[in-house]
Amino acid sequence: MSRALRQLAEIKVDVISGVTPAKLKSLNELGIDSVLDLLTFYPRRYVDRSNTVRLVEAQLGTEILVIGQVIKVSSIRRTKSAKTVVDAVVTDGSSKLYCTFFNQPWRQKQLEDETWIAIFGKLTSFKGKLTMVNPIVDLIGNQTGKIVALYPSSEKSNISNLMMSNFVAEVLNRSKEFLDPLNKDDLTKFGLISRTEAFNNIHFPETAKMSQAARKRLAFDELLRLQLPLMHKKRQILSSNKGYKCEISNLDRVLQFGADIPDLQGLVGEFVRALPFKLTKSQSEVIKEILSDMSKPYPMHRLVQGDVGSGKTVIAVCCMVAAIQNGYQSALMAPTEVLAEQHYLNIIDMTEGLTVEDGTKLFSKSDIKIGLLTGKLTKKSRDVLAEQIESGDIDMVIGTHALISDNLKFKNLAAVVIDEQHRFGVQQRSQLLSKSNFPDTLTMTATPIPRSAAMTVFGDLDQSVLTDMPKGRQIIETHWVKGKNDQSVWAKVLEQIEQNNRVYVVCPLIEESEKISVASVNKVVEELTDGPLKGIEVGVLHGQIPPLKRQGIFEDFVNGTFKVLISTTVIEVGVDVKDATVMVILDADRFGIAQLHQLRGRVGRSDKKSYCYLLTKSKELNEIAKTRLEALVKTNDGFELSEVDFALRGFGTLLGTRQKGRSDLKLAKLPADEKLLDLVKKYLDKLFKLDPDLNSTDIGAFLKNEVAAFYTDEDTDYLLKS
Ligand code: ADP
Ligand code: MG
């Protein structure tokens, strides 16, 4: 009988022989609950016995793979360095090998007498004995087969590699065949093997080539399951006639004859004409894309990626103003109160006094009424505001996630902008959209992701990228300052204060609690004002300060009442102070790449030369932290940094920014598998042509079911419906 993966998801793993309650617990700890989980618990690596070398024949100085049995293990602790050294003697029948492990005390327990192991390392000789130092060791047990699959579990859990292998073998034997959405023609066309073959060969390959072909096929399936709901959703959006249609008079002419945004009649043109600067080329392009999306009968779903400081706010305002011009409401959601407050003040400033005289359709108001809604409002003022929003007295609402509270109703919300979308959970975003029927939505992010990843994760969204920066911006000079060598940093700070510029000092990231983080800010303030910044007035900002007071502090900083602001990461995103030219980040190794880049983006927001100092105290930074800091020093380009981040953190975490549920991508690697992604798209295009709603063909329904087996209801709900 052929099995669908969906069925295997419903069978608990304790049906497998040998899965005792204790083993079940260990399997659960590895995230294996169902038989499907077991089947997709893929080997981490393989040991290929055909590559093993007999010790007597091995060449000194080369890297070799040896399979053998432990005959003796001992350990000593070097008192001076307090380091443990474990020595193990192994034999492969032809000779003995002396392995030495430094600083791996657990090896003593792992390498019991008679354990079968595969050892990989560089063969050397010491006092006439064959030796290896810190080789890679895999416990392979008494396993047969030319190629032994190694599972990621075997070292930490009480499920040995052999046991895991036997469990999987039973699943494969009992399932026999797996139903395959791809028919013979598809397989040939795409150069893929069948699903049944693939599952067998990923766990029990006879050659390395077979395991590679298996990986390719199963990675295709993973990408297929991810793309299917996204492409489905996109097609649904395009074919729906729901949503608000925002008309922009003479937009067609502007689009066709190469005129520009300021030439537009109505509020948008008016708004852009009043700006103190000229739009950059990509700002204009993106605004045109947005306006033409908004004039379509179906809702816009667009993602704007633009580096820190590339000028996304004016784009957001154009979008909102376009809705208002048509007599509708618009909303902007920002991830922090500081940012929402700042947007509010800025946008009031930018839109003040805008009037339209040409009598553009529905729009007859002389002023745009803007409201600020955050969690810190008193109940009374919130109620008043909520009423104005419901009655339509307020045209534009700016806020934090307080915007998505259940009892807030809009009169006619037609455009929703989500700023710094990566900072919001999936649910928060879709909740805001549910405030209205199919509003046009614009999501904006300064944490760009590589193209292939964007295609995968945001396959349902249209994308715009801001490729240029406002004129006159200079590279932010970035230095990594280690240990106590920070005199030059404070000298620069003093110099810049002298020139009437502003300085941020960001305190170490503390995750435990808000209280501790306030204490640490206060400590930094004390140290600095007693030390290098003696006699300098500083401001202090953290999340515990009430919003009104916070606004005051911020204004004082902008006005220059004090010129140094010491704060937590509350200033991380979006904050825009033109005169800020120095960013000092303490304990910079504690921050991620995206966060550091965002923080750095708080300076260099005008044509003034700016500086960023990444300070680290620890003597022994881990390699990943070093790579991050070096990348920041090397480049100012957010897209380049995102590639580095992507390489360091892998795809899983990225997917997490889009989806709450588990990630099904275990084998597919991007951008390496970009070609495979193209095949998936080809396959799905064909499928959707035959079966647009995925319920008129067997394959369509089958695949829809399969997606449900891999993603939680919440995921698919979101992917398919929102
Ligand atoms: P981000 O993309 O990081 O949200 P902002 O929208 O905050 O960037 O813009 C950064 C700064 O650049 C703001 O002070 C804004 O007024 C200014 N700005 C935006 N567009 C332009 C432009 N075309 N020319 C000059 N300055 C601009
Ligand atoms: Mg911004």
PDB file of N, CA and C in Angstrom, residues 407-486:
ATOM      1  N   ASN A 407     -11.203  46.030  20.543  1.00  0.00           N
ATOM      2  CA  ASN A 407     -12.385  46.884  20.427  1.00  0.00           C
ATOM      3  C   ASN A 407     -12.170  48.157  19.603  1.00  0.00           C
ATOM      4  N   LEU A 408     -11.047  48.246  18.928  1.00  0.00           N
ATOM      5  CA  LEU A 408     -10.839  49.415  18.075  1.00  0.00           C
ATOM      6  C   LEU A 408     -11.460  49.172  16.699  1.00  0.00           C
ATOM      7  N   LYS A 409     -12.339  50.086  16.302  1.00  0.00           N
ATOM      8  CA  LYS A 409     -12.977  49.926  14.988  1.00  0.00           C
ATOM      9  C   LYS A 409     -12.683  51.137  14.116  1.00  0.00           C
ATOM     10  N   PHE A 410     -12.547  50.858  12.843  1.00  0.00           N
ATOM     11  CA  PHE A 410     -12.325  51.947  11.891  1.00  0.00           C
ATOM     12  C   PHE A 410     -13.593  52.162  11.077  1.00  0.00           C
ATOM     13  N   LYS A 411     -13.723  53.368  10.540  1.00  0.00           N
ATOM     14  CA  LYS A 411     -14.870  53.597   9.667  1.00  0.00           C
ATOM     15  C   LYS A 411     -14.597  52.980   8.294  1.00  0.00           C
ATOM     16  N   ASN A 412     -13.475  53.335   7.729  1.00  0.00           N
ATOM     17  CA  ASN A 412     -13.164  52.806   6.398  1.00  0.00           C
ATOM     18  C   ASN A 412     -11.649  52.788   6.164  1.00  0.00           C
ATOM     19  N   LEU A 413     -11.003  51.841   6.816  1.00  0.00           N
ATOM     20  CA  LEU A 413      -9.547  51.737   6.751  1.00  0.00           C
ATOM     21  C   LEU A 413      -9.129  51.122   5.419  1.00  0.00           C
ATOM     22  N   ALA A 414      -8.524  51.921   4.560  1.00  0.00           N
ATOM     23  CA  ALA A 414      -8.208  51.426   3.221  1.00  0.00           C
ATOM     24  C   ALA A 414      -6.724  51.155   3.014  1.00  0.00           C
ATOM     25  N   ALA A 415      -5.875  51.752   3.842  1.00  0.00           N
ATOM     26  CA  ALA A 415      -4.435  51.528   3.655  1.00  0.00           C
ATOM     27  C   ALA A 415      -3.760  51.318   4.997  1.00  0.00           C
ATOM     28  N   VAL A 416      -2.978  50.259   5.061  1.00  0.00           N
ATOM     29  CA  VAL A 416      -2.283  49.921   6.294  1.00  0.00           C
ATOM     30  C   VAL A 416      -0.792  49.843   5.994  1.00  0.00           C
ATOM     31  N   VAL A 417      -0.004  50.564   6.780  1.00  0.00           N
ATOM     32  CA  VAL A 417       1.448  50.472   6.607  1.00  0.00           C
ATOM     33  C   VAL A 417       2.033  49.854   7.868  1.00  0.00           C
ATOM     34  N   ILE A 418       2.867  48.869   7.681  1.00  0.00           N
ATOM     35  CA  ILE A 418       3.521  48.251   8.830  1.00  0.00           C
ATOM     36  C   ILE A 418       5.012  48.544   8.725  1.00  0.00           C
ATOM     37  N   ASP A 419       5.486  49.361   9.652  1.00  0.00           N
ATOM     38  CA  ASP A 419       6.885  49.789   9.580  1.00  0.00           C
ATOM     39  C   ASP A 419       7.746  48.782  10.326  1.00  0.00           C
ATOM     40  N   GLU A 420       8.932  48.532   9.817  1.00  0.00           N
ATOM     41  CA  GLU A 420       9.854  47.595  10.464  1.00  0.00           C
ATOM     42  C   GLU A 420       9.144  46.277  10.745  1.00  0.00           C
ATOM     43  N   GLN A 421       8.593  45.708   9.682  1.00  0.00           N
ATOM     44  CA  GLN A 421       7.713  44.553   9.849  1.00  0.00           C
ATOM     45  C   GLN A 421       8.370  43.384  10.567  1.00  0.00           C
ATOM     46  N   HIS A 422       9.701  43.273  10.441  1.00  0.00           N
ATOM     47  CA  HIS A 422      10.365  42.115  11.054  1.00  0.00           C
ATOM     48  C   HIS A 422      10.233  42.122  12.568  1.00  0.00           C
ATOM     49  N   ARG A 423       9.838  43.274  13.121  1.00  0.00           N
ATOM     50  CA  ARG A 423       9.725  43.349  14.560  1.00  0.00           C
ATOM     51  C   ARG A 423       8.347  42.898  15.063  1.00  0.00           C
ATOM     52  N   PHE A 424       7.465  42.622  14.143  1.00  0.00           N
ATOM     53  CA  PHE A 424       6.137  42.194  14.562  1.00  0.00           C
ATOM     54  C   PHE A 424       5.950  40.708  14.373  1.00  0.00           C
ATOM     55  N   GLY A 425       5.106  40.140  15.216  1.00  0.00           N
ATOM     56  CA  GLY A 425       4.736  38.751  15.016  1.00  0.00           C
ATOM     57  C   GLY A 425       3.743  38.651  13.874  1.00  0.00           C
ATOM     58  N   VAL A 426       3.685  37.469  13.327  1.00  0.00           N
ATOM     59  CA  VAL A 426       2.769  37.204  12.236  1.00  0.00           C
ATOM     60  C   VAL A 426       1.340  37.570  12.607  1.00  0.00           C
ATOM     61  N   GLN A 427       0.969  37.194  13.819  1.00  0.00           N
ATOM     62  CA  GLN A 427      -0.410  37.417  14.209  1.00  0.00           C
ATOM     63  C   GLN A 427      -0.738  38.884  14.360  1.00  0.00           C
ATOM     64  N   GLN A 428       0.218  39.628  14.921  1.00  0.00           N
ATOM     65  CA  GLN A 428      -0.026  41.052  15.092  1.00  0.00           C
ATOM     66  C   GLN A 428      -0.287  41.704  13.747  1.00  0.00           C
ATOM     67  N   ARG A 429       0.477  41.279  12.745  1.00  0.00           N
ATOM     68  CA  ARG A 429       0.292  41.889  11.428  1.00  0.00           C
ATOM     69  C   ARG A 429      -1.063  41.541  10.849  1.00  0.00           C
ATOM     70  N   SER A 430      -1.441  40.262  10.956  1.00  0.00           N
ATOM     71  CA  SER A 430      -2.698  39.912  10.311  1.00  0.00           C
ATOM     72  C   SER A 430      -3.884  40.458  11.107  1.00  0.00           C
ATOM     73  N   GLN A 431      -3.682  40.665  12.408  1.00  0.00           N
ATOM     74  CA  GLN A 431      -4.770  41.246  13.194  1.00  0.00           C
ATOM     75  C   GLN A 431      -5.103  42.665  12.749  1.00  0.00           C
ATOM     76  N   LEU A 432      -4.069  43.419  12.427  1.00  0.00           N
ATOM     77  CA  LEU A 432      -4.315  44.786  11.989  1.00  0.00           C
ATOM     78  C   LEU A 432      -5.101  44.768  10.682  1.00  0.00           C
ATOM     79  N   LEU A 433      -4.738  43.832   9.812  1.00  0.00           N
ATOM     80  CA  LEU A 433      -5.442  43.761   8.533  1.00  0.00           C
ATOM     81  C   LEU A 433      -6.905  43.394   8.722  1.00  0.00           C
ATOM     82  N   SER A 434      -7.162  42.620   9.784  1.00  0.00           N
ATOM     83  CA  SER A 434      -8.543  42.175   9.969  1.00  0.00           C
ATOM     84  C   SER A 434      -9.450  43.306  10.452  1.00  0.00           C
ATOM     85  N   LYS A 435      -8.879  44.484  10.712  1.00  0.00           N
ATOM     86  CA  LYS A 435      -9.676  45.643  11.100  1.00  0.00           C
ATOM     87  C   LYS A 435     -10.509  46.167   9.940  1.00  0.00           C
ATOM     88  N   SER A 436     -10.246  45.671   8.776  1.00  0.00           N
ATOM     89  CA  SER A 436     -10.920  46.217   7.616  1.00  0.00           C
ATOM     90  C   SER A 436     -11.058  45.122   6.574  1.00  0.00           C
ATOM     91  N   ASN A 437     -11.905  45.388   5.590  1.00  0.00           N
ATOM     92  CA  ASN A 437     -12.027  44.429   4.507  1.00  0.00           C
ATOM     93  C   ASN A 437     -10.969  44.667   3.451  1.00  0.00           C
ATOM     94  N   PHE A 438     -10.025  43.763   3.387  1.00  0.00           N
ATOM     95  CA  PHE A 438      -9.022  43.810   2.323  1.00  0.00           C
ATOM     96  C   PHE A 438      -8.400  45.183   2.092  1.00  0.00           C
ATOM     97  N   PRO A 439      -7.778  45.766   3.114  1.00  0.00           N
ATOM     98  CA  PRO A 439      -7.114  47.049   2.893  1.00  0.00           C
ATOM     99  C   PRO A 439      -5.856  46.843   2.043  1.00  0.00           C
ATOM    100  N   ASP A 440      -5.402  47.906   1.419  1.00  0.00           N
ATOM    101  CA  ASP A 440      -4.103  47.862   0.758  1.00  0.00           C
ATOM    102  C   ASP A 440      -3.052  47.815   1.854  1.00  0.00           C
ATOM    103  N   THR A 441      -2.094  46.921   1.726  1.00  0.00           N
ATOM    104  CA  THR A 441      -1.088  46.866   2.784  1.00  0.00           C
ATOM    105  C   THR A 441       0.314  47.028   2.237  1.00  0.00           C
ATOM    106  N   LEU A 442       1.058  47.787   2.998  1.00  0.00           N
ATOM    107  CA  LEU A 442       2.437  48.049   2.645  1.00  0.00           C
ATOM    108  C   LEU A 442       3.266  47.662   3.854  1.00  0.00           C
ATOM    109  N   THR A 443       4.177  46.727   3.674  1.00  0.00           N
ATOM    110  CA  THR A 443       5.060  46.402   4.789  1.00  0.00           C
ATOM    111  C   THR A 443       6.442  46.910   4.439  1.00  0.00           C
ATOM    112  N   MET A 444       7.110  47.437   5.440  1.00  0.00           N
ATOM    113  CA  MET A 444       8.417  48.036   5.179  1.00  0.00           C
ATOM    114  C   MET A 444       9.448  47.402   6.089  1.00  0.00           C
ATOM    115  N   THR A 445      10.619  47.153   5.555  1.00  0.00           N
ATOM    116  CA  THR A 445      11.658  46.589   6.399  1.00  0.00           C
ATOM    117  C   THR A 445      13.022  47.149   6.048  1.00  0.00           C
ATOM    118  N   ALA A 446      13.823  47.340   7.084  1.00  0.00           N
ATOM    119  CA  ALA A 446      15.200  47.768   6.873  1.00  0.00           C
ATOM    120  C   ALA A 446      16.127  46.597   7.132  1.00  0.00           C
ATOM    121  N   THR A 447      15.557  45.434   7.338  1.00  0.00           N
ATOM    122  CA  THR A 447      16.393  44.248   7.499  1.00  0.00           C
ATOM    123  C   THR A 447      16.207  43.411   6.255  1.00  0.00           C
ATOM    124  N   PRO A 448      16.949  43.766   5.228  1.00  0.00           N
ATOM    125  CA  PRO A 448      16.725  43.092   3.965  1.00  0.00           C
ATOM    126  C   PRO A 448      17.140  41.637   4.041  1.00  0.00           C
ATOM    127  N   ILE A 449      16.558  40.845   3.210  1.00  0.00           N
ATOM    128  CA  ILE A 449      17.002  39.462   3.137  1.00  0.00           C
ATOM    129  C   ILE A 449      17.359  39.156   1.694  1.00  0.00           C
ATOM    130  N   PRO A 450      18.268  38.203   1.482  1.00  0.00           N
ATOM    131  CA  PRO A 450      18.694  37.900   0.118  1.00  0.00           C
ATOM    132  C   PRO A 450      17.516  37.530  -0.782  1.00  0.00           C
ATOM    133  N   ARG A 451      17.689  37.798  -2.066  1.00  0.00           N
ATOM    134  CA  ARG A 451      16.606  37.630  -3.017  1.00  0.00           C
ATOM    135  C   ARG A 451      15.929  36.257  -2.943  1.00  0.00           C
ATOM    136  N   SER A 452      16.750  35.215  -2.935  1.00  0.00           N
ATOM    137  CA  SER A 452      16.161  33.876  -2.972  1.00  0.00           C
ATOM    138  C   SER A 452      15.335  33.628  -1.722  1.00  0.00           C
ATOM    139  N   ALA A 453      15.833  34.134  -0.604  1.00  0.00           N
ATOM    140  CA  ALA A 453      15.100  33.940   0.638  1.00  0.00           C
ATOM    141  C   ALA A 453      13.804  34.740   0.600  1.00  0.00           C
ATOM    142  N   ALA A 454      13.895  35.936   0.052  1.00  0.00           N
ATOM    143  CA  ALA A 454      12.702  36.771  -0.036  1.00  0.00           C
ATOM    144  C   ALA A 454      11.646  36.091  -0.895  1.00  0.00           C
ATOM    145  N   MET A 455      12.103  35.510  -2.000  1.00  0.00           N
ATOM    146  CA  MET A 455      11.170  34.808  -2.887  1.00  0.00           C
ATOM    147  C   MET A 455      10.468  33.692  -2.136  1.00  0.00           C
ATOM    148  N   THR A 456      11.217  33.028  -1.283  1.00  0.00           N
ATOM    149  CA  THR A 456      10.662  31.890  -0.582  1.00  0.00           C
ATOM    150  C   THR A 456       9.740  32.316   0.538  1.00  0.00           C
ATOM    151  N   VAL A 457      10.231  33.231   1.334  1.00  0.00           N
ATOM    152  CA  VAL A 457       9.478  33.576   2.527  1.00  0.00           C
ATOM    153  C   VAL A 457       8.341  34.545   2.223  1.00  0.00           C
ATOM    154  N   PHE A 458       8.574  35.429   1.258  1.00  0.00           N
ATOM    155  CA  PHE A 458       7.547  36.416   0.956  1.00  0.00           C
ATOM    156  C   PHE A 458       7.011  36.217  -0.457  1.00  0.00           C
ATOM    157  N   GLY A 459       6.917  34.984  -0.871  1.00  0.00           N
ATOM    158  CA  GLY A 459       6.510  34.672  -2.238  1.00  0.00           C
ATOM    159  C   GLY A 459       5.152  35.235  -2.605  1.00  0.00           C
ATOM    160  N   ASP A 460       4.364  35.569  -1.626  1.00  0.00           N
ATOM    161  CA  ASP A 460       3.022  36.072  -1.916  1.00  0.00           C
ATOM    162  C   ASP A 460       2.975  37.590  -2.044  1.00  0.00           C
ATOM    163  N   LEU A 461       4.080  38.245  -1.728  1.00  0.00           N
ATOM    164  CA  LEU A 461       4.067  39.706  -1.760  1.00  0.00           C
ATOM    165  C   LEU A 461       4.780  40.231  -2.996  1.00  0.00           C
ATOM    166  N   ASP A 462       4.322  41.373  -3.486  1.00  0.00           N
ATOM    167  CA  ASP A 462       5.097  42.073  -4.497  1.00  0.00           C
ATOM    168  C   ASP A 462       6.188  42.815  -3.755  1.00  0.00           C
ATOM    169  N   GLN A 463       7.317  42.952  -4.416  1.00  0.00           N
ATOM    170  CA  GLN A 463       8.416  43.561  -3.684  1.00  0.00           C
ATOM    171  C   GLN A 463       8.999  44.767  -4.385  1.00  0.00           C
ATOM    172  N   SER A 464       9.333  45.748  -3.580  1.00  0.00           N
ATOM    173  CA  SER A 464      10.045  46.916  -4.092  1.00  0.00           C
ATOM    174  C   SER A 464      11.323  47.052  -3.298  1.00  0.00           C
ATOM    175  N   VAL A 465      12.358  47.462  -3.963  1.00  0.00           N
ATOM    176  CA  VAL A 465      13.616  47.649  -3.256  1.00  0.00           C
ATOM    177  C   VAL A 465      14.123  49.061  -3.502  1.00  0.00           C
ATOM    178  N   LEU A 466      14.492  49.725  -2.423  1.00  0.00           N
ATOM    179  CA  LEU A 466      15.116  51.044  -2.563  1.00  0.00           C
ATOM    180  C   LEU A 466      16.606  50.818  -2.774  1.00  0.00           C
ATOM    181  N   THR A 467      17.070  51.202  -3.954  1.00  0.00           N
ATOM    182  CA  THR A 467      18.461  50.879  -4.270  1.00  0.00           C
ATOM    183  C   THR A 467      19.401  52.060  -4.075  1.00  0.00           C
ATOM    184  N   ASP A 468      18.860  53.234  -3.858  1.00  0.00           N
ATOM    185  CA  ASP A 468      19.779  54.355  -3.639  1.00  0.00           C
ATOM    186  C   ASP A 468      19.449  55.090  -2.338  1.00  0.00           C
ATOM    187  N   MET A 469      20.368  55.910  -1.920  1.00  0.00           N
ATOM    188  CA  MET A 469      20.206  56.660  -0.679  1.00  0.00           C
ATOM    189  C   MET A 469      20.030  58.131  -1.012  1.00  0.00           C
ATOM    190  N   PRO A 470      19.385  58.896  -0.118  1.00  0.00           N
ATOM    191  CA  PRO A 470      19.314  60.340  -0.340  1.00  0.00           C
ATOM    192  C   PRO A 470      20.706  60.921  -0.591  1.00  0.00           C
ATOM    193  N   LYS A 471      20.741  61.942  -1.392  1.00  0.00           N
ATOM    194  CA  LYS A 471      22.015  62.556  -1.803  1.00  0.00           C
ATOM    195  C   LYS A 471      22.865  63.015  -0.629  1.00  0.00           C
ATOM    196  N   GLY A 472      24.167  62.922  -0.800  1.00  0.00           N
ATOM    197  CA  GLY A 472      25.062  63.538   0.174  1.00  0.00           C
ATOM    198  C   GLY A 472      25.394  62.678   1.376  1.00  0.00           C
ATOM    199  N   ARG A 473      24.807  61.499   1.444  1.00  0.00           N
ATOM    200  CA  ARG A 473      25.108  60.646   2.594  1.00  0.00           C
ATOM    201  C   ARG A 473      26.525  60.125   2.506  1.00  0.00           C
ATOM    202  N   GLN A 474      27.204  60.123   3.654  1.00  0.00           N
ATOM    203  CA  GLN A 474      28.573  59.618   3.660  1.00  0.00           C
ATOM    204  C   GLN A 474      28.620  58.272   4.363  1.00  0.00           C
ATOM    205  N   ILE A 475      29.644  57.503   4.009  1.00  0.00           N
ATOM    206  CA  ILE A 475      29.854  56.231   4.690  1.00  0.00           C
ATOM    207  C   ILE A 475      30.064  56.519   6.179  1.00  0.00           C
ATOM    208  N   ILE A 476      29.429  55.738   7.022  1.00  0.00           N
ATOM    209  CA  ILE A 476      29.644  55.898   8.465  1.00  0.00           C
ATOM    210  C   ILE A 476      30.921  55.152   8.832  1.00  0.00           C
ATOM    211  N   GLU A 477      31.908  55.921   9.295  1.00  0.00           N
ATOM    212  CA  GLU A 477      33.192  55.308   9.630  1.00  0.00           C
ATOM    213  C   GLU A 477      33.002  54.430  10.865  1.00  0.00           C
ATOM    214  N   THR A 478      33.314  53.155  10.720  1.00  0.00           N
ATOM    215  CA  THR A 478      33.018  52.224  11.804  1.00  0.00           C
ATOM    216  C   THR A 478      34.294  51.587  12.352  1.00  0.00           C
ATOM    217  N   HIS A 479      34.439  51.589  13.673  1.00  0.00           N
ATOM    218  CA  HIS A 479      35.620  50.983  14.290  1.00  0.00           C
ATOM    219  C   HIS A 479      35.211  49.977  15.345  1.00  0.00           C
ATOM    220  N   TRP A 480      35.975  48.903  15.412  1.00  0.00           N
ATOM    221  CA  TRP A 480      35.797  47.935  16.476  1.00  0.00           C
ATOM    222  C   TRP A 480      36.899  48.203  17.493  1.00  0.00           C
ATOM    223  N   VAL A 481      36.516  48.577  18.699  1.00  0.00           N
ATOM    224  CA  VAL A 481      37.505  48.972  19.702  1.00  0.00           C
ATOM    225  C   VAL A 481      37.524  47.936  20.817  1.00  0.00           C
ATOM    226  N   LYS A 482      38.710  47.304  20.980  1.00  0.00           N
ATOM    227  CA  LYS A 482      38.779  46.189  21.928  1.00  0.00           C
ATOM    228  C   LYS A 482      39.330  46.626  23.279  1.00  0.00           C
ATOM    229  N   GLY A 483      38.803  46.032  24.315  1.00  0.00           N
ATOM    230  CA  GLY A 483      39.342  46.199  25.667  1.00  0.00           C
ATOM    231  C   GLY A 483      39.359  47.646  26.122  1.00  0.00           C
ATOM    232  N   LYS A 484      40.491  48.055  26.660  1.00  0.00           N
ATOM    233  CA  LYS A 484      40.555  49.380  27.293  1.00  0.00           C
ATOM    234  C   LYS A 484      41.014  50.489  26.337  1.00  0.00           C
ATOM    235  N   ASN A 485      41.117  50.160  25.050  1.00  0.00           N
ATOM    236  CA  ASN A 485      41.650  51.152  24.104  1.00  0.00           C
ATOM    237  C   ASN A 485      40.622  52.178  23.660  1.00  0.00           C
ATOM    238  N   ASP A 486      39.793  52.637  24.575  1.00  0.00           N
ATOM    239  CA  ASP A 486      38.672  53.456  24.129  1.00  0.00           C
ATOM    240  C   ASP A 486      38.906  54.970  24.245  1.00  0.00           C
TER     241      ASP A 486
END
